[in-house]
mmCIF file of C-alpha atoms in Angstrom:
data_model
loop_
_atom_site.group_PDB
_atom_site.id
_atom_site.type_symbol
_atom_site.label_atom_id
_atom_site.label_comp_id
_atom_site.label_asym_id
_atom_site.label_seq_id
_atom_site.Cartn_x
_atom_site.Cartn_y
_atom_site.Cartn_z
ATOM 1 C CA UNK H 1 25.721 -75.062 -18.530
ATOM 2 C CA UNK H 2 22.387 -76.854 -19.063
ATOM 3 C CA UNK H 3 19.943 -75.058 -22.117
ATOM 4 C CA UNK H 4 17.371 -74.609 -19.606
ATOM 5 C CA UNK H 5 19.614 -73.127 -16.740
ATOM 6 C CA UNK H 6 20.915 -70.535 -20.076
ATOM 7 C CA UNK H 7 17.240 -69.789 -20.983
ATOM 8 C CA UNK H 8 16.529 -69.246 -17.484
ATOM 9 C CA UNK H 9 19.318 -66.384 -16.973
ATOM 10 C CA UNK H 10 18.232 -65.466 -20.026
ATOM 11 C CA UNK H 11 14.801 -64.761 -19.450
ATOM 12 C CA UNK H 12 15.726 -62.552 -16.460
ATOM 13 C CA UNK H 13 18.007 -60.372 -17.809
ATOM 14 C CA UNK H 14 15.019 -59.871 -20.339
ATOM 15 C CA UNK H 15 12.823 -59.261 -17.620
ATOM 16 C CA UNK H 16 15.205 -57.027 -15.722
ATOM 17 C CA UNK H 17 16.020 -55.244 -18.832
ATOM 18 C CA UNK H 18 12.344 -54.523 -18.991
ATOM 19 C CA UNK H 19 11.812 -53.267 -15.366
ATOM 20 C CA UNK H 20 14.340 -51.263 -15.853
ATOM 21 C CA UNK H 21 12.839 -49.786 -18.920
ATOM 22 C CA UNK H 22 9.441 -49.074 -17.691
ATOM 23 C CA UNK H 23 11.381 -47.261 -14.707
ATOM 24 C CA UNK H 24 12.968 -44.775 -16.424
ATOM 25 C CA UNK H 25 9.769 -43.943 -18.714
ATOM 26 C CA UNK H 26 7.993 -43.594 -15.769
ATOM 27 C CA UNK H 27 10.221 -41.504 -14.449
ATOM 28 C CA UNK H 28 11.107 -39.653 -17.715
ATOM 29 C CA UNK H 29 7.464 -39.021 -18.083
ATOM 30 C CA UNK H 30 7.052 -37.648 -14.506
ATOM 31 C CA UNK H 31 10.070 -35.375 -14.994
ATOM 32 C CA UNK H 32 8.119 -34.310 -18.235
ATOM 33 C CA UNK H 33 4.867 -33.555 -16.724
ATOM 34 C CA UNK H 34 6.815 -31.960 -13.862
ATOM 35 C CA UNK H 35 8.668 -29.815 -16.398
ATOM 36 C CA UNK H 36 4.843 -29.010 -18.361
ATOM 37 C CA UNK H 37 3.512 -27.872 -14.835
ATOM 38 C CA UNK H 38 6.148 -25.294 -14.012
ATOM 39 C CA UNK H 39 5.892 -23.668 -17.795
ATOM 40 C CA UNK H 40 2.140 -23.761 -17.198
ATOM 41 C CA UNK H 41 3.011 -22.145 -13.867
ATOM 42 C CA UNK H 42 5.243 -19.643 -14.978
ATOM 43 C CA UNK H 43 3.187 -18.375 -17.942
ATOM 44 C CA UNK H 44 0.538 -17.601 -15.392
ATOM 45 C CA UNK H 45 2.600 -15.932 -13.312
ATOM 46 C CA UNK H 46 3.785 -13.576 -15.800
ATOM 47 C CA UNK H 47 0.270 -13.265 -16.971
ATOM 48 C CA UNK H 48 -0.578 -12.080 -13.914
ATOM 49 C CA UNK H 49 2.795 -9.462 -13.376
ATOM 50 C CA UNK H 50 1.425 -7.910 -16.649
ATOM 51 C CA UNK H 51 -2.447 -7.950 -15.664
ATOM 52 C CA UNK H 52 -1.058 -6.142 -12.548
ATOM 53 C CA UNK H 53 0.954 -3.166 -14.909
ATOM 54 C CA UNK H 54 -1.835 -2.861 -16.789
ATOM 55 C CA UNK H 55 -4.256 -2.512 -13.949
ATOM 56 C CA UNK H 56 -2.044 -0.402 -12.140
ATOM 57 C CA UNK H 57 -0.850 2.051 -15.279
ATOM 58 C CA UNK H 58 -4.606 2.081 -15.712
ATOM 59 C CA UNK H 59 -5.564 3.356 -12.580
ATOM 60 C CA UNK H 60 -2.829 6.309 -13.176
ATOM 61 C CA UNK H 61 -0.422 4.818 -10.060
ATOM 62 C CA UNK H 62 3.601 6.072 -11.140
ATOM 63 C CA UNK H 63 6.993 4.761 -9.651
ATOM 64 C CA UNK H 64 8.296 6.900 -6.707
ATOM 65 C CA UNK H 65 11.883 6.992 -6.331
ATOM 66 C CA UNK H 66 13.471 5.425 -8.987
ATOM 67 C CA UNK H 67 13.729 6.186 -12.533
ATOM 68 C CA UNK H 68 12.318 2.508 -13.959
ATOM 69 C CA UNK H 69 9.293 2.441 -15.626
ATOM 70 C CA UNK H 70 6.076 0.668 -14.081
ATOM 71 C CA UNK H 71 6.589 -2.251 -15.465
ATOM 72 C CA UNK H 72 9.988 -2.790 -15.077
ATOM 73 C CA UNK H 73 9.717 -2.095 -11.477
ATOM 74 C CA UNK H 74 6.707 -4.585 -10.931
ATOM 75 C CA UNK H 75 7.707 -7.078 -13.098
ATOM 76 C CA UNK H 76 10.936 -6.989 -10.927
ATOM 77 C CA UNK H 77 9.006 -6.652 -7.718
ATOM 78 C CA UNK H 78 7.057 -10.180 -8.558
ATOM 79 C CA UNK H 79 10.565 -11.910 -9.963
ATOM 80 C CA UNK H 80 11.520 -11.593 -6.011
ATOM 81 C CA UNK H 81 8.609 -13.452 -4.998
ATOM 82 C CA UNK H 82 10.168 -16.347 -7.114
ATOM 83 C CA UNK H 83 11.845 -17.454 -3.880
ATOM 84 C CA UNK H 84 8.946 -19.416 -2.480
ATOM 85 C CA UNK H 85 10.309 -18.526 1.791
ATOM 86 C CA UNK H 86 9.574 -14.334 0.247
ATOM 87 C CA UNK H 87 6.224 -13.051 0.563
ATOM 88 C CA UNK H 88 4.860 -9.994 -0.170
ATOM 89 C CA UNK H 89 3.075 -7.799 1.873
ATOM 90 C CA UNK H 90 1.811 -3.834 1.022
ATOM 91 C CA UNK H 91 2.008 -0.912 3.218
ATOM 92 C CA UNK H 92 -0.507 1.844 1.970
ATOM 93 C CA UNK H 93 -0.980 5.447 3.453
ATOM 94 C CA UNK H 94 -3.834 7.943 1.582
ATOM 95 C CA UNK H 95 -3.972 11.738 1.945
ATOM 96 C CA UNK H 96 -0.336 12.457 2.886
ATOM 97 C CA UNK H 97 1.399 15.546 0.732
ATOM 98 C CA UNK H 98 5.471 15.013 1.314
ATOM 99 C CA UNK H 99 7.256 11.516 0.271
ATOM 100 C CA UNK H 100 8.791 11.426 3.540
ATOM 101 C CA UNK H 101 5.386 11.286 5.657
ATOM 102 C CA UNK H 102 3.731 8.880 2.924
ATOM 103 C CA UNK H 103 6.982 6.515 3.282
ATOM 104 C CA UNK H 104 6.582 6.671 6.783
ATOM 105 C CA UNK H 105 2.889 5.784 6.897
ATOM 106 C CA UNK H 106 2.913 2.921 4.195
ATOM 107 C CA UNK H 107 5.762 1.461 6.770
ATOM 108 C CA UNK H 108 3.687 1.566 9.829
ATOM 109 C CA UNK H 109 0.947 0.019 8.267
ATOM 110 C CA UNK H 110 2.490 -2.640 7.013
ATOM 111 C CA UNK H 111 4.369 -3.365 10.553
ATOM 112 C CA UNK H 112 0.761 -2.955 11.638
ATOM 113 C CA UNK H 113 -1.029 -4.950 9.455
ATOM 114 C CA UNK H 114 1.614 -8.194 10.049
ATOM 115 C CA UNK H 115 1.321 -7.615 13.619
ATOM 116 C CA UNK H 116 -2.110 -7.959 13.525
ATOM 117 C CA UNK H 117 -2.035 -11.184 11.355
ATOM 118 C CA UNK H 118 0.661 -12.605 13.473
ATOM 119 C CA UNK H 119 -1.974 -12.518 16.223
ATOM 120 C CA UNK H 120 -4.330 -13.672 14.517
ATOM 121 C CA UNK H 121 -2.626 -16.646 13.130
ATOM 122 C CA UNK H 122 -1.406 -17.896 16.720
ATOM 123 C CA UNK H 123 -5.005 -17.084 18.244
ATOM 124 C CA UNK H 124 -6.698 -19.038 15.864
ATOM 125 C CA UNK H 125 -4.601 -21.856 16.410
ATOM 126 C CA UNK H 126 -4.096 -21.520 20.012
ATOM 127 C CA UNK H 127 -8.441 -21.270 20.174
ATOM 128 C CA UNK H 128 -8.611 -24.479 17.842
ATOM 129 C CA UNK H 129 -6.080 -27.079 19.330
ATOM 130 C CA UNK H 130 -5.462 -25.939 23.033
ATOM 131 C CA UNK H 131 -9.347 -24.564 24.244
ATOM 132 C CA UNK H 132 -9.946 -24.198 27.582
ATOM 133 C CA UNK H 133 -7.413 -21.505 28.773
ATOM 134 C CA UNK H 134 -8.018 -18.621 30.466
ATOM 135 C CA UNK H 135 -9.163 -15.686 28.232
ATOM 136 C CA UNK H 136 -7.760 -13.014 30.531
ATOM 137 C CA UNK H 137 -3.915 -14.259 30.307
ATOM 138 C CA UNK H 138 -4.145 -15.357 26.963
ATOM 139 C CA UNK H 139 -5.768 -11.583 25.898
ATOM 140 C CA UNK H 140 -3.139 -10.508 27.914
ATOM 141 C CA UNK H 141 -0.328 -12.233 25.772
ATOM 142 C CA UNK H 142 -1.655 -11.648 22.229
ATOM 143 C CA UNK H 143 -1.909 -7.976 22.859
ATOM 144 C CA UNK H 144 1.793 -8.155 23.984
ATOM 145 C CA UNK H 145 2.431 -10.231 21.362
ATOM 146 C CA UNK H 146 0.967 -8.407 18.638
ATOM 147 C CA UNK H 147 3.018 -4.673 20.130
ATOM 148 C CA UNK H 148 6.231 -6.922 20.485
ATOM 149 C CA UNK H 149 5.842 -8.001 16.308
ATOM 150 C CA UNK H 150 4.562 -4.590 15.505
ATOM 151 C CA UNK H 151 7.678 -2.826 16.727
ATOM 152 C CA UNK H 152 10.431 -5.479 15.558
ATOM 153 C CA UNK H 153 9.460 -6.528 12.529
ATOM 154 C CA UNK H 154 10.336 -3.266 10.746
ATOM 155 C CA UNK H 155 13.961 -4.879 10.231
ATOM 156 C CA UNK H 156 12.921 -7.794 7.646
ATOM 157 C CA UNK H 157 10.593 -5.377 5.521
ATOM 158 C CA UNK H 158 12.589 -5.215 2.625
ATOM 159 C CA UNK H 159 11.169 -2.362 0.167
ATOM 160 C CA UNK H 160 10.802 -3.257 -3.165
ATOM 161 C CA UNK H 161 8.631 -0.860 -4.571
ATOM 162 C CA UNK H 162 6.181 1.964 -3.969
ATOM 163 C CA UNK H 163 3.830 3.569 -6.297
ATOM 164 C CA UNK H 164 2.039 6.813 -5.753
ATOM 165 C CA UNK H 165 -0.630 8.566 -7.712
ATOM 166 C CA UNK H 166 -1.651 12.729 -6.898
ATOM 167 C CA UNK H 167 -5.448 13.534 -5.874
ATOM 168 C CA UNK H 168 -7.334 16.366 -6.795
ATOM 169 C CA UNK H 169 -6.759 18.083 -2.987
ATOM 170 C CA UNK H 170 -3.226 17.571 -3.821
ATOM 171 C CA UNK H 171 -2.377 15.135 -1.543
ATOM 172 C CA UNK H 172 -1.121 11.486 -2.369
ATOM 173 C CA UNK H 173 -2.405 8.085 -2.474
ATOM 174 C CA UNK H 174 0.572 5.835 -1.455
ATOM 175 C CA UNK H 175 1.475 2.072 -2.105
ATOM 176 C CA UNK H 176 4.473 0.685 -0.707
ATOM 177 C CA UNK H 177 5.266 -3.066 -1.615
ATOM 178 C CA UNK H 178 7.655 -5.047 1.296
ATOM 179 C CA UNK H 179 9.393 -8.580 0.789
ATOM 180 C CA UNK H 180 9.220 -9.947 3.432
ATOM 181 C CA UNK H 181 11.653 -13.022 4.274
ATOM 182 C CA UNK H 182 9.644 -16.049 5.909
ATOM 183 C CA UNK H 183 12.781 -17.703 8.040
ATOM 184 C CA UNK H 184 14.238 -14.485 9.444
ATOM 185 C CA UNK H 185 10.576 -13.212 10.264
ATOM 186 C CA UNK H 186 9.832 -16.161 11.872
ATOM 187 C CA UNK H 187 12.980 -15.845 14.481
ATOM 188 C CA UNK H 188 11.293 -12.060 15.125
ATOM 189 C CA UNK H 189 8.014 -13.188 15.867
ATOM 190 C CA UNK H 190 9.122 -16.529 18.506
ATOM 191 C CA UNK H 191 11.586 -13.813 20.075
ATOM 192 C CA UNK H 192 8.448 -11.621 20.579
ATOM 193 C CA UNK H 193 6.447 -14.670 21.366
ATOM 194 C CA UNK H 194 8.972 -15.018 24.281
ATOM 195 C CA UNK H 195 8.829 -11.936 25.964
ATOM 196 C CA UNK H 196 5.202 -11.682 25.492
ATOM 197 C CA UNK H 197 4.886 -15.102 27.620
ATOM 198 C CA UNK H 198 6.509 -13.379 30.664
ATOM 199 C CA UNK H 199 2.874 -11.235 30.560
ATOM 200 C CA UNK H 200 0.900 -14.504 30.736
ATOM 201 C CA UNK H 201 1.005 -17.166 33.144
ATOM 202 C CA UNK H 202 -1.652 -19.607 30.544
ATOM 203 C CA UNK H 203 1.433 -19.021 27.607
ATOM 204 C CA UNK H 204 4.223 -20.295 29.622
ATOM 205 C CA UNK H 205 1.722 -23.226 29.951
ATOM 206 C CA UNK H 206 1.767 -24.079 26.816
ATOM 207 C CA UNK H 207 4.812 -22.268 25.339
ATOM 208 C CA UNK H 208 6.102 -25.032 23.425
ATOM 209 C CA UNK H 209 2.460 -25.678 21.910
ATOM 210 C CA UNK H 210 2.445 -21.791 21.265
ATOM 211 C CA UNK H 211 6.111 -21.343 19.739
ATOM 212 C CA UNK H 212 5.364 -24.192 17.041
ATOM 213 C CA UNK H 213 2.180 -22.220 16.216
ATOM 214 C CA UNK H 214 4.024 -18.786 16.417
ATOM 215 C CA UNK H 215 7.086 -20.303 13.837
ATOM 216 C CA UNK H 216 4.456 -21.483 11.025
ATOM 217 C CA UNK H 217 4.110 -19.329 8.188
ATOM 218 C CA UNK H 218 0.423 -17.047 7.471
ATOM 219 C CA UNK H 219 -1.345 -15.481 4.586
ATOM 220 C CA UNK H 220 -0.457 -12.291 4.211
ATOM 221 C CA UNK H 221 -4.014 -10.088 2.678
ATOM 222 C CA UNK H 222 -3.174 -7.098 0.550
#
């Protein structure tokens, strides 16, 4: 072998060598800052759990139903919405006097309340990237729509916690906190969005357009 065919394999190895190097700093210092985000993340998360206890000890709110104290039961409440596909959404009911009817209420307005967003979601979408449809069929649809989410969704509210805090009349102020469990809520409300089509001629127009719109995930306001 030649000296200058030796220096040659020589000087790539060297240069592979230092590919190769650069490669896995990169990537070691991507896996690093990846690593300093989710700390950052998580510090801020749990800053916020305890802002919440204290806000909500504050305000003179006390666990209903279970022996755990406030801040065990929150802090466990928010380690559940760890799982990025749970979301949370809160049922509340004011001036009701036995557990039962306040438990009741807090669940019917949160069914209510995710109805309503459903709806909202899908119209807003349907308004912004389909237009010219006829109002009366489509008003038609998200009104069955929104009763046909209302009345099955009660089945993926998971309760996690409820607070509760007495009023002067006696009565109760009532906050009920649901997980709520993105994938299985999402076969609920294209199940409703398919028996609310048979109401409208303009959705079984554009059901497909309307089912991709119906499966994507929504805020959910407090």
């Amino acid at each position: 072998m030649g000296y200058n065919t030796a220096k040659k394999k020589m000087n790539r190895k060297v240069t592979l060598v230092s590919i190769l190097t650069a490669l896995i700093i990169m990537v070691s210092g991507s896996f690093e800052t990846i690593s300093a985000q989710n700390k950052q993340l998580q510090r801020a998360k749990k800053k916020m759990a305890k802002e919440q206890v204290k806000k909500y000890k504050k305000e003179g709110w006390q666990v209903d139903g279970t022996t755990k104290s406030l801040e065990v039961a929150l802090l466990e409440h928010y380690e559940k919405l760890e799982d990025e596909n749970n979301r949370e959404l809160l049922g509340t009911a004011d001036g009701c006097k036995s557990r039962n009817v306040c438990q009741n209420e807090a669940l019917n307005n949160a069914m209510i309340k995710y109805a309503q967003e459903a709806k909202s979601h899908v119209m807003g979408r349907v308004n912004s990237e389909i237009g010219d449809v006829d109002e009366v069929e489509l008003d038609r649809f998200y009104a069955a729509y929104e009763r046909l989410v209302s009345s099955t969704i009660e089945g993926e509210l998971r309760l996690s916690v409820s607070l509760y805090r007495e009023k002067k009349d006696g009565t109760r102020e009532y906050n009920s906190f649901f997980i709520v469990n993105e994938d299985q809520a999402s076969k609920r409300r294209v199940k409703a969005m398919q028996d609310a089509a048979k109401e409208s001629e303009a959705a079984q127009k554009f059901a497909e357009q309307i089912s991709d719109f119906v499966r994507e995930g929504f805020e959910l306001s407090e």
